[in-house]
Short mmCIF file of C-alpha atoms in Angstrom, two decimals:
data_model
loop_
_atom_site.label_atom_id
_atom_site.label_comp_id
_atom_site.label_asym_id
_atom_site.label_seq_id
_atom_site.Cartn_x
_atom_site.Cartn_y
_atom_site.Cartn_z
CA MET A 16 -157.65 -105.74 37.76
CA THR A 17 -157.09 -107.70 34.49
CA ARG A 18 -155.98 -106.12 31.23
CA ASP A 19 -157.41 -107.84 28.00
CA VAL A 20 -154.45 -109.04 25.60
CA PHE A 21 -155.60 -109.09 22.16
CA ILE A 22 -153.19 -110.82 19.46
CA PRO A 23 -154.91 -110.05 16.12
CA ARG A 24 -153.50 -112.38 13.11
CA ASN A 25 -153.78 -109.65 10.43
CA LEU A 26 -154.07 -105.79 9.96
CA GLU A 27 -157.84 -105.88 9.45
CA ALA A 28 -158.37 -107.36 12.82
CA LEU A 29 -156.00 -104.98 14.40
CA TRP A 30 -157.99 -101.96 12.87
CA ASP A 31 -161.23 -103.46 14.50
CA LEU A 32 -159.84 -103.70 17.71
CA LEU A 33 -158.40 -100.20 17.41
CA ASP A 34 -161.59 -98.87 16.41
CA GLU A 35 -163.41 -100.73 19.29
CA ASP A 36 -160.86 -99.24 21.80
CA PRO A 37 -158.44 -96.42 20.84
CA GLU A 38 -157.12 -95.99 24.23
CA SER A 39 -155.37 -99.77 23.88
CA ARG A 40 -151.52 -99.74 23.97
CA VAL A 41 -149.85 -101.49 21.20
CA PHE A 42 -146.56 -103.56 21.71
CA ALA A 43 -144.25 -105.51 19.57
CA GLY A 44 -141.79 -107.44 21.79
CA GLY A 45 -142.99 -106.25 24.81
CA THR A 46 -139.44 -105.70 26.26
CA ASP A 47 -139.98 -102.09 27.12
CA LEU A 48 -143.88 -101.76 27.82
CA PHE A 49 -143.68 -104.80 30.31
CA VAL A 50 -141.31 -103.14 32.23
CA ARG A 51 -143.13 -99.81 32.35
CA LEU A 52 -146.55 -101.35 32.96
CA ARG A 53 -145.32 -103.27 36.14
CA ARG A 54 -143.76 -99.86 37.50
CA ASP A 55 -146.91 -98.30 36.77
CA GLN A 56 -149.79 -99.98 38.00
CA ALA A 57 -152.11 -97.53 37.39
CA VAL A 58 -152.33 -97.93 33.64
CA HIS A 59 -154.86 -100.28 32.89
CA PRO A 60 -155.68 -100.06 29.03
CA SER A 61 -156.00 -103.28 26.73
CA LEU A 62 -153.12 -104.28 25.27
CA ILE A 63 -152.70 -105.53 21.45
CA GLY A 64 -149.67 -107.41 20.67
CA LEU A 65 -148.56 -107.15 16.80
CA GLU A 66 -146.28 -110.14 16.87
CA ARG A 67 -148.46 -112.38 14.93
CA ILE A 68 -149.51 -110.25 12.04
CA GLU A 69 -147.72 -111.14 8.71
CA GLU A 70 -147.48 -107.99 7.14
CA LEU A 71 -145.43 -106.66 9.82
CA GLN A 72 -142.80 -109.60 9.68
CA ALA A 73 -141.29 -109.11 6.13
CA LEU A 74 -137.70 -108.59 5.69
CA GLU A 75 -137.26 -108.54 2.00
CA GLU A 76 -135.88 -106.67 -1.20
CA ASP A 77 -138.26 -104.21 -3.07
CA GLY A 78 -136.15 -102.92 -6.19
CA PRO A 79 -133.34 -100.78 -5.08
CA ASP A 80 -135.01 -100.90 -1.34
CA VAL A 81 -135.23 -103.39 1.46
CA PHE A 82 -138.29 -103.21 3.54
CA ILE A 83 -137.80 -104.39 7.13
CA GLY A 84 -141.34 -104.73 9.04
CA ALA A 85 -142.05 -103.48 12.37
CA CYS A 86 -141.92 -106.57 14.26
CA VAL A 87 -138.85 -108.31 12.59
CA THR A 88 -136.86 -108.89 15.94
CA HIS A 89 -133.32 -107.65 16.24
CA ALA A 90 -132.03 -111.67 16.07
CA ARG A 91 -133.56 -111.76 12.70
CA ILE A 92 -131.77 -108.61 11.58
CA SER A 93 -128.64 -109.59 12.76
CA ALA A 94 -128.77 -112.88 11.20
CA SER A 95 -129.82 -111.50 7.88
CA PRO A 96 -127.64 -111.49 5.03
CA LEU A 97 -129.15 -108.84 3.55
CA VAL A 98 -128.57 -106.42 5.99
CA LYS A 99 -125.12 -107.48 6.43
CA LYS A 100 -124.69 -106.96 3.03
CA HIS A 101 -126.19 -103.47 2.50
CA PHE A 102 -126.33 -102.09 5.82
CA SER A 103 -123.58 -103.33 8.01
CA VAL A 104 -123.71 -100.24 10.15
CA LEU A 105 -127.32 -101.20 11.37
CA GLU A 106 -126.17 -105.10 11.75
CA GLN A 107 -123.12 -104.04 14.17
CA ALA A 108 -125.70 -102.00 16.36
CA VAL A 109 -128.29 -104.78 16.59
CA ARG A 110 -125.50 -107.48 17.37
CA VAL A 111 -124.78 -105.55 20.75
CA LEU A 112 -128.40 -104.61 21.58
CA GLY A 113 -129.55 -105.94 25.03
CA SER A 114 -128.87 -109.58 25.36
CA PRO A 115 -129.62 -112.67 22.97
CA PRO A 116 -133.24 -113.26 24.57
CA ILE A 117 -133.98 -109.24 24.33
CA ARG A 118 -132.81 -109.68 20.73
CA ASN A 119 -135.33 -112.69 20.43
CA MET A 120 -138.19 -110.59 21.69
CA GLY A 121 -137.68 -106.83 20.83
CA THR A 122 -138.38 -105.58 17.32
CA LEU A 123 -136.83 -102.84 15.06
CA GLY A 124 -140.56 -100.96 15.25
CA GLY A 125 -140.45 -101.21 18.92
CA ASN A 126 -137.30 -99.58 19.24
CA LEU A 127 -138.33 -96.70 17.19
CA VAL A 128 -141.57 -96.38 18.74
CA THR A 129 -140.05 -96.44 22.28
CA ALA A 130 -137.81 -93.42 20.78
CA SER A 131 -135.39 -93.74 23.82
CA PRO A 132 -132.69 -91.28 23.41
CA ALA A 133 -130.54 -94.27 23.77
CA GLY A 134 -132.40 -96.41 21.22
CA ASP A 135 -129.52 -98.58 19.60
CA THR A 136 -131.20 -98.51 16.21
CA ILE A 137 -131.86 -95.14 15.58
CA PRO A 138 -128.19 -93.80 14.99
CA PRO A 139 -127.53 -96.47 12.25
CA LEU A 140 -131.05 -95.78 10.71
CA THR A 141 -130.34 -92.11 10.39
CA VAL A 142 -126.90 -92.33 8.67
CA LEU A 143 -128.65 -94.75 6.27
CA GLY A 144 -131.44 -92.12 5.54
CA ALA A 145 -134.17 -94.54 6.42
CA GLU A 146 -137.92 -93.88 6.09
CA VAL A 147 -140.60 -94.85 8.11
CA GLU A 148 -143.87 -96.36 7.00
CA VAL A 149 -146.88 -95.50 9.09
CA ARG A 150 -150.18 -97.19 8.39
CA SER A 151 -153.71 -96.90 9.48
CA ARG A 152 -157.15 -98.23 8.27
CA GLY A 153 -157.17 -97.36 4.48
CA ALA A 154 -154.10 -95.09 4.78
CA SER A 155 -150.60 -95.31 5.06
CA ARG A 156 -147.89 -92.29 4.74
CA ARG A 157 -144.07 -92.20 4.76
CA LEU A 158 -141.50 -89.98 6.39
CA PRO A 159 -137.81 -89.87 7.35
CA ILE A 160 -137.08 -91.30 10.27
CA ARG A 161 -135.66 -87.61 11.75
CA GLU A 162 -139.35 -86.35 11.23
CA PHE A 163 -140.72 -89.69 13.03
CA ILE A 164 -139.13 -88.97 16.50
CA ARG A 165 -140.38 -85.93 17.97
CA GLY A 166 -138.49 -86.37 21.47
CA PRO A 167 -137.50 -88.93 24.28
CA GLY A 168 -140.54 -91.45 24.27
CA ARG A 169 -142.53 -89.26 21.61
CA SER A 170 -143.36 -90.30 17.97
CA VAL A 171 -145.45 -88.78 15.32
CA LEU A 172 -147.75 -91.51 15.54
CA GLU A 173 -151.53 -90.54 16.07
CA GLN A 174 -154.27 -92.60 17.71
CA LYS A 175 -155.11 -95.78 15.86
CA GLU A 176 -151.79 -95.29 13.79
CA ILE A 177 -148.96 -97.84 13.91
CA LEU A 178 -145.48 -98.04 12.65
CA SER A 179 -145.51 -100.87 9.73
CA GLY A 180 -141.86 -100.86 8.71
CA ILE A 181 -139.01 -98.80 7.86
CA ARG A 182 -137.68 -98.85 4.03
CA LEU A 183 -133.59 -98.08 3.39
CA ARG A 184 -132.07 -97.56 0.11
CA LYS A 185 -129.35 -100.52 -0.77
CA ASP A 186 -126.33 -98.69 0.41
CA ASN A 187 -123.84 -98.43 -2.63
CA VAL A 188 -122.55 -94.79 -1.58
CA HIS A 189 -120.73 -95.46 1.60
CA THR A 190 -117.70 -97.65 1.63
CA VAL A 191 -117.20 -97.69 5.39
CA HIS A 192 -119.59 -98.49 7.87
CA HIS A 193 -119.15 -98.18 11.71
CA PHE A 194 -121.21 -98.45 15.24
CA GLU A 195 -119.98 -98.36 18.63
CA LYS A 196 -121.55 -98.02 21.70
CA VAL A 197 -119.98 -97.23 25.08
CA GLY A 198 -121.91 -98.43 27.90
CA GLN A 199 -121.55 -99.58 31.59
CA ARG A 200 -120.83 -103.00 30.53
CA ASN A 201 -120.73 -105.13 27.26
CA ALA A 202 -124.10 -106.97 27.40
CA LEU A 203 -127.38 -105.53 28.35
CA ALA A 204 -125.81 -102.03 28.43
CA ILE A 205 -127.87 -98.70 27.79
CA ALA A 206 -125.82 -96.86 25.50
CA VAL A 207 -123.75 -94.02 27.54
CA VAL A 208 -123.06 -92.80 24.02
CA SER A 209 -123.12 -94.40 20.90
CA LEU A 210 -121.86 -93.58 17.20
CA ALA A 211 -123.03 -94.50 13.79
CA ALA A 212 -120.70 -93.34 11.04
CA VAL A 213 -120.85 -94.33 7.13
CA LEU A 214 -118.24 -92.64 4.97
CA ARG A 215 -117.56 -92.79 1.22
CA LEU A 216 -113.63 -92.69 0.82
CA SER A 217 -112.18 -92.39 -2.58
CA GLU A 218 -109.32 -94.65 -3.93
CA SER A 219 -106.97 -91.95 -2.43
CA GLY A 220 -108.62 -91.74 0.95
CA VAL A 221 -110.30 -88.69 0.58
CA VAL A 222 -113.67 -88.59 2.31
CA GLU A 223 -116.24 -87.61 -0.14
CA ARG A 224 -119.31 -87.97 1.73
CA ALA A 225 -119.67 -88.57 5.76
CA ARG A 226 -122.65 -88.98 7.73
CA LEU A 227 -122.29 -89.26 11.43
CA ALA A 228 -125.32 -89.87 14.10
CA TRP A 229 -124.61 -89.85 18.04
CA GLY A 230 -126.99 -91.55 20.46
CA SER A 231 -127.74 -90.93 24.27
CA VAL A 232 -126.22 -87.44 24.21
CA GLY A 233 -129.38 -85.19 23.59
CA PRO A 234 -133.16 -85.72 23.60
CA THR A 235 -132.98 -87.50 20.03
CA VAL A 236 -130.45 -88.55 17.75
CA ILE A 237 -127.75 -85.59 17.16
CA THR A 238 -126.53 -85.11 13.69
CA SER A 239 -124.17 -82.39 12.78
CA ARG A 240 -123.22 -81.20 9.10
CA GLU A 241 -121.00 -78.92 10.80
CA VAL A 242 -118.95 -81.82 11.90
CA GLU A 243 -119.38 -83.76 8.90
CA ARG A 244 -118.00 -80.74 6.65
CA ILE A 245 -114.80 -80.94 8.65
CA ILE A 246 -114.12 -84.37 7.52
CA GLU A 247 -115.63 -84.14 4.10
CA GLY A 248 -113.37 -83.32 1.20
CA ARG A 249 -109.73 -84.16 3.04
CA PRO A 250 -107.92 -87.31 3.14
CA LEU A 251 -109.16 -89.26 6.68
CA SER A 252 -106.23 -88.61 9.09
CA ARG A 253 -105.96 -88.79 12.79
CA GLN A 254 -105.78 -84.91 12.75
CA VAL A 255 -108.71 -84.37 10.77
CA LEU A 256 -110.71 -86.79 12.94
CA GLU A 257 -109.35 -84.99 16.08
CA GLU A 258 -110.54 -81.52 14.63
CA ALA A 259 -113.95 -82.90 14.16
CA ALA A 260 -114.03 -84.42 17.87
CA MET A 261 -113.52 -81.00 19.15
CA GLN A 262 -116.34 -79.59 17.11
CA ALA A 263 -118.47 -82.90 18.25
CA GLN A 264 -117.94 -82.10 21.56
CA LYS A 265 -119.76 -78.61 20.99
CA GLU A 266 -122.68 -79.95 19.16
CA VAL A 267 -124.03 -82.63 21.45
CA SER A 268 -126.19 -81.71 24.50
CA PRO A 269 -126.00 -84.48 27.01
CA ILE A 270 -127.38 -84.62 30.50
CA ASP A 271 -126.15 -86.00 33.81
CA ASP A 272 -127.97 -88.96 34.52
CA LEU A 273 -127.31 -92.27 36.87
CA ARG A 274 -125.08 -93.81 34.09
CA ALA A 275 -122.75 -90.87 33.09
CA SER A 276 -122.20 -87.32 33.64
CA ALA A 277 -122.69 -84.75 30.78
CA ASP A 278 -119.29 -83.94 30.91
CA TYR A 279 -118.05 -87.57 30.31
CA ARG A 280 -120.54 -88.19 27.48
CA ARG A 281 -119.27 -85.06 25.77
CA ARG A 282 -115.51 -86.36 25.92
CA VAL A 283 -116.65 -89.55 24.74
CA ALA A 284 -118.83 -88.16 21.91
CA GLY A 285 -115.46 -86.92 20.48
CA ASN A 286 -113.69 -89.80 20.99
CA LEU A 287 -115.73 -92.18 19.39
CA LEU A 288 -114.72 -90.46 16.45
CA LEU A 289 -111.00 -90.77 17.22
CA ARG A 290 -111.98 -94.78 17.43
CA LEU A 291 -112.96 -94.52 13.76
CA TRP A 292 -109.37 -94.04 12.83
CA THR A 293 -108.37 -97.16 15.32
CA ARG A 294 -111.13 -98.90 13.35
CA LEU A 295 -109.93 -98.38 9.86
CA LYS A 296 -106.39 -98.95 10.64
CA THR A 297 -107.43 -102.61 11.88
CA LEU A 298 -109.59 -102.95 8.59
CA ASP A 299 -106.44 -101.83 6.32
CA GLU A 300 -104.42 -104.31 8.02
CA SER A 301 -106.79 -107.12 7.52
CA MET B 29 -159.41 -116.97 28.47
CA ASN B 30 -158.27 -120.37 27.56
CA ILE B 31 -154.56 -120.97 26.10
CA ARG B 32 -153.68 -123.88 24.26
CA PHE B 33 -150.00 -124.73 24.02
CA VAL B 34 -147.37 -127.11 24.19
CA LEU B 35 -145.46 -127.30 27.41
CA ASN B 36 -142.43 -129.43 27.89
CA GLY B 37 -143.85 -131.96 25.11
CA LYS B 38 -147.43 -132.06 26.19
CA PRO B 39 -150.24 -130.10 24.89
CA LEU B 40 -152.01 -128.36 27.38
CA THR B 41 -155.11 -125.74 27.90
CA VAL B 42 -155.22 -123.44 30.49
CA GLU B 43 -157.55 -120.97 31.85
CA THR B 44 -156.08 -117.90 32.90
CA PRO B 45 -156.25 -114.07 32.64
CA PRO B 46 -154.91 -113.01 29.32
CA ASP B 47 -152.56 -110.79 30.96
CA ARG B 48 -150.99 -113.04 33.55
CA ARG B 49 -147.17 -112.87 33.30
CA VAL B 50 -145.84 -116.09 31.99
CA ILE B 51 -143.58 -116.55 34.73
CA ASP B 52 -146.51 -116.44 37.35
CA LEU B 53 -148.38 -118.84 35.39
CA LEU B 54 -145.77 -121.24 35.35
CA ARG B 55 -144.43 -121.01 39.16
CA GLU B 56 -147.82 -120.11 40.71
CA ASP B 57 -150.77 -121.81 38.49
CA LEU B 58 -148.87 -124.78 37.17
CA GLY B 59 -146.53 -125.21 40.04
CA LEU B 60 -143.14 -125.51 37.75
CA ALA B 61 -141.30 -123.67 40.13
CA GLY B 62 -137.98 -124.41 38.15
CA THR B 63 -138.47 -121.05 36.44
CA LYS B 64 -136.90 -118.35 38.44
CA GLU B 65 -137.58 -114.62 39.18
CA CYS B 66 -135.23 -112.47 39.65
CA CYS B 67 -135.05 -108.83 38.44
CA GLY B 68 -138.34 -108.86 36.84
CA SER B 69 -137.45 -106.55 34.06
CA GLY B 70 -135.62 -108.48 31.52
CA GLU B 71 -131.96 -107.85 32.59
CA CYS B 72 -130.91 -110.84 34.58
CA GLY B 73 -132.12 -113.83 32.43
CA ALA B 74 -133.32 -116.16 35.23
CA CYS B 75 -136.78 -116.73 33.90
CA THR B 76 -135.34 -117.53 30.68
CA ILE B 77 -137.72 -120.25 28.63
CA LEU B 78 -137.40 -121.33 25.29
CA VAL B 79 -140.41 -120.29 22.75
CA ASP B 80 -140.40 -122.18 19.56
CA GLY B 81 -136.52 -122.94 20.54
CA ASP B 82 -135.81 -119.37 21.11
CA SER B 83 -134.83 -117.84 24.54
CA ARG B 84 -137.09 -115.56 25.78
CA LEU B 85 -138.01 -113.68 29.08
CA SER B 86 -140.95 -115.26 30.79
CA CYS B 87 -141.28 -112.08 33.12
CA LEU B 88 -141.77 -110.00 30.10
CA MET B 89 -144.49 -112.12 28.76
CA THR B 90 -148.43 -112.49 29.00
CA ALA B 91 -149.94 -115.77 28.70
CA ALA B 92 -151.91 -114.63 25.69
CA GLN B 93 -148.86 -114.53 23.76
CA LEU B 94 -148.49 -118.36 24.48
CA GLU B 95 -151.33 -119.61 22.12
CA GLY B 96 -150.11 -122.41 19.73
CA ARG B 97 -146.28 -121.98 20.93
CA ARG B 98 -144.00 -125.06 22.11
CA ILE B 99 -142.52 -124.05 25.44
CA LEU B 100 -139.66 -125.63 27.03
CA THR B 101 -138.52 -125.06 30.95
CA ILE B 102 -135.96 -126.58 33.17
CA GLU B 103 -138.61 -128.97 34.08
CA GLY B 104 -138.45 -130.42 30.66
CA ALA B 105 -135.11 -131.58 31.01
CA GLU B 106 -136.54 -134.94 32.31
CA GLU B 107 -137.57 -135.77 28.74
CA ASP B 108 -135.04 -133.88 26.63
CA PRO B 109 -131.54 -135.61 26.62
CA ARG B 110 -129.97 -132.47 25.27
CA LEU B 111 -131.02 -130.47 28.15
CA ARG B 112 -130.07 -133.44 30.54
CA THR B 113 -126.50 -133.39 28.99
CA ILE B 114 -125.84 -129.88 29.67
CA GLN B 115 -127.22 -130.10 33.24
CA GLU B 116 -124.78 -132.87 33.90
CA ALA B 117 -122.08 -130.96 32.47
CA PHE B 118 -122.74 -127.95 34.87
CA VAL B 119 -122.78 -130.60 37.84
CA GLU B 120 -119.61 -132.45 36.85
CA TRP B 121 -117.49 -128.94 36.00
CA GLY B 122 -118.66 -127.28 39.43
CA ALA B 123 -120.76 -124.53 37.59
CA VAL B 124 -123.40 -124.44 40.03
CA GLN B 125 -122.96 -122.41 43.18
CA CYS B 126 -126.22 -120.99 44.63
CA GLY B 127 -127.96 -122.45 41.85
CA TYR B 128 -130.55 -119.71 41.24
CA CYS B 129 -129.49 -118.85 37.48
CA MET B 130 -129.00 -122.42 36.52
CA PRO B 131 -132.44 -122.76 34.67
CA GLY B 132 -131.91 -119.75 32.67
CA MET B 133 -128.32 -120.79 32.08
CA VAL B 134 -129.19 -124.37 31.00
CA LEU B 135 -131.76 -123.09 28.68
CA ALA B 136 -129.80 -120.33 27.39
CA SER B 137 -127.30 -122.78 26.55
CA ALA B 138 -129.43 -125.23 25.09
CA ALA B 139 -130.66 -122.56 22.37
CA LEU B 140 -127.20 -121.30 21.99
CA LEU B 141 -125.80 -125.00 21.12
CA SER B 142 -128.92 -125.51 18.67
CA ARG B 143 -127.82 -122.60 16.58
CA THR B 144 -123.74 -123.00 16.99
CA PRO B 145 -123.18 -126.79 17.87
CA ASN B 146 -119.47 -126.08 18.39
CA PRO B 147 -118.65 -122.63 19.78
CA SER B 148 -115.84 -120.88 20.84
CA ARG B 149 -115.72 -119.76 24.42
CA GLU B 150 -116.13 -116.12 23.00
CA GLN B 151 -119.15 -117.56 21.25
CA ILE B 152 -120.67 -119.05 24.65
CA ARG B 153 -119.96 -115.97 26.67
CA GLU B 154 -121.98 -114.10 24.12
CA GLY B 155 -124.60 -116.68 23.90
CA LEU B 156 -124.90 -116.42 27.81
CA SER B 157 -124.52 -112.72 28.06
CA GLY B 158 -128.11 -112.37 28.98
CA ASN B 159 -127.72 -114.41 32.12
CA LEU B 160 -126.31 -113.10 35.45
CA CYS B 161 -124.58 -115.32 37.89
CA ARG B 162 -125.07 -113.66 41.22
CA CYS B 163 -122.15 -115.91 42.28
CA THR B 164 -119.91 -114.84 39.69
CA GLY B 165 -119.00 -118.41 38.40
CA TYR B 166 -118.60 -117.64 34.80
CA GLN B 167 -115.59 -119.34 34.09
CA LYS B 168 -116.84 -122.88 35.21
CA ILE B 169 -120.26 -122.08 33.43
CA VAL B 170 -118.43 -121.45 29.95
CA ASP B 171 -116.26 -124.70 30.83
CA ALA B 172 -119.31 -126.79 31.36
CA VAL B 173 -121.26 -125.40 28.39
CA GLU B 174 -117.73 -126.34 26.46
CA GLN B 175 -117.98 -129.90 27.53
CA ALA B 176 -121.69 -130.10 26.90
CA ALA B 177 -120.90 -128.91 23.08
CA ALA B 178 -118.21 -131.55 23.09
CA LEU B 179 -120.78 -134.45 24.23
CA LEU B 180 -123.42 -133.21 21.95
CA PHE B 181 -121.46 -132.70 18.95
CA ARG B 182 -119.78 -136.07 19.18
CA GLY B 183 -122.88 -137.49 19.82
CA HIS B 184 -124.37 -136.25 16.39
CA GLN B 185 -121.26 -137.48 14.62
#
């Protein structure tokens, strides 16, 4: 059976298509959906590709914010001077996402709507306090990324709504941006555990603010004020991070799967915090 | 549906179901069997093609997405001196073993060299990190790309 595939050129055309057939599946890069459709031949909705809708392609400054359209590819994000300057933690994450062709195809919006527990952009966007913009014909709403993703593969998107982009406040607050992913290999690795961290260090090295988010160790991203509070208000040291790592192991809720055991994930979730120390040492020396 | 695009430099109109996978369109309908299918799920890079100059995976694209695009497959090497230079470097440096990954490797190398004309070995490894060689002959592949880069880069001077 043949599926229809529509490639609308603007939002108006998209809303018309969605009105006509609200069951259609919307896709951006297709790197996730086409793998799933092939596995599940029984699903035969028509498909709508968002790749040519201009409004979803913007990557631009908007006063104190930066707006990244849902269909901006990971390759474009990783090449953007604006992202590198203000959101290094996001740039570090997309640089190791998938592989070059996957980064040329896959989009930021697609990564969020897919809502995989291992989605590489979700921890960085969480620590940066990203807001998600959701649109439908004649309406738009904004919500924090934490409220957008409801569980593995589930977002708050309703029928005939799309994710149109994300909005980030330019980060003048944090002095350290760090992302690390542990996978089974370097390229094309689905995260076994990932950690996004942004810190504000005072001149004397005291952590004034810490925001941490782990991927792949729970149904969605894991954050913990408990762990952040252990780090905040103290000079950053290996000992402080060890304390925080102990707590982090209690806060995450990983599962066993074909890529790693829950025990291993728990241990690595803590150890990734210790790697933050190694990383700062390297930055100091350079 | 009718889809118009440019394939290896030649404008083309094809009549095809819109959800036809691009790899099937190329191999089965157009007889261009140079593009290989291996994993069918975006993990191996064997089916890499260039779409408007960027590497993409033809197993994860539908025909409808080709409308108006410029597509380059390995068969385009006949008309494309850059691809030829890369191919010849692969042969000369013994980078070809079973050969199955080669079309994807050559196209990924072309995409890399158009953005990074003079890459380090590390950049070559990263540029080809989406392409698996099941014979694991990576050293010689990196050597070949280094050689191709030197030839092409010198050609530009």
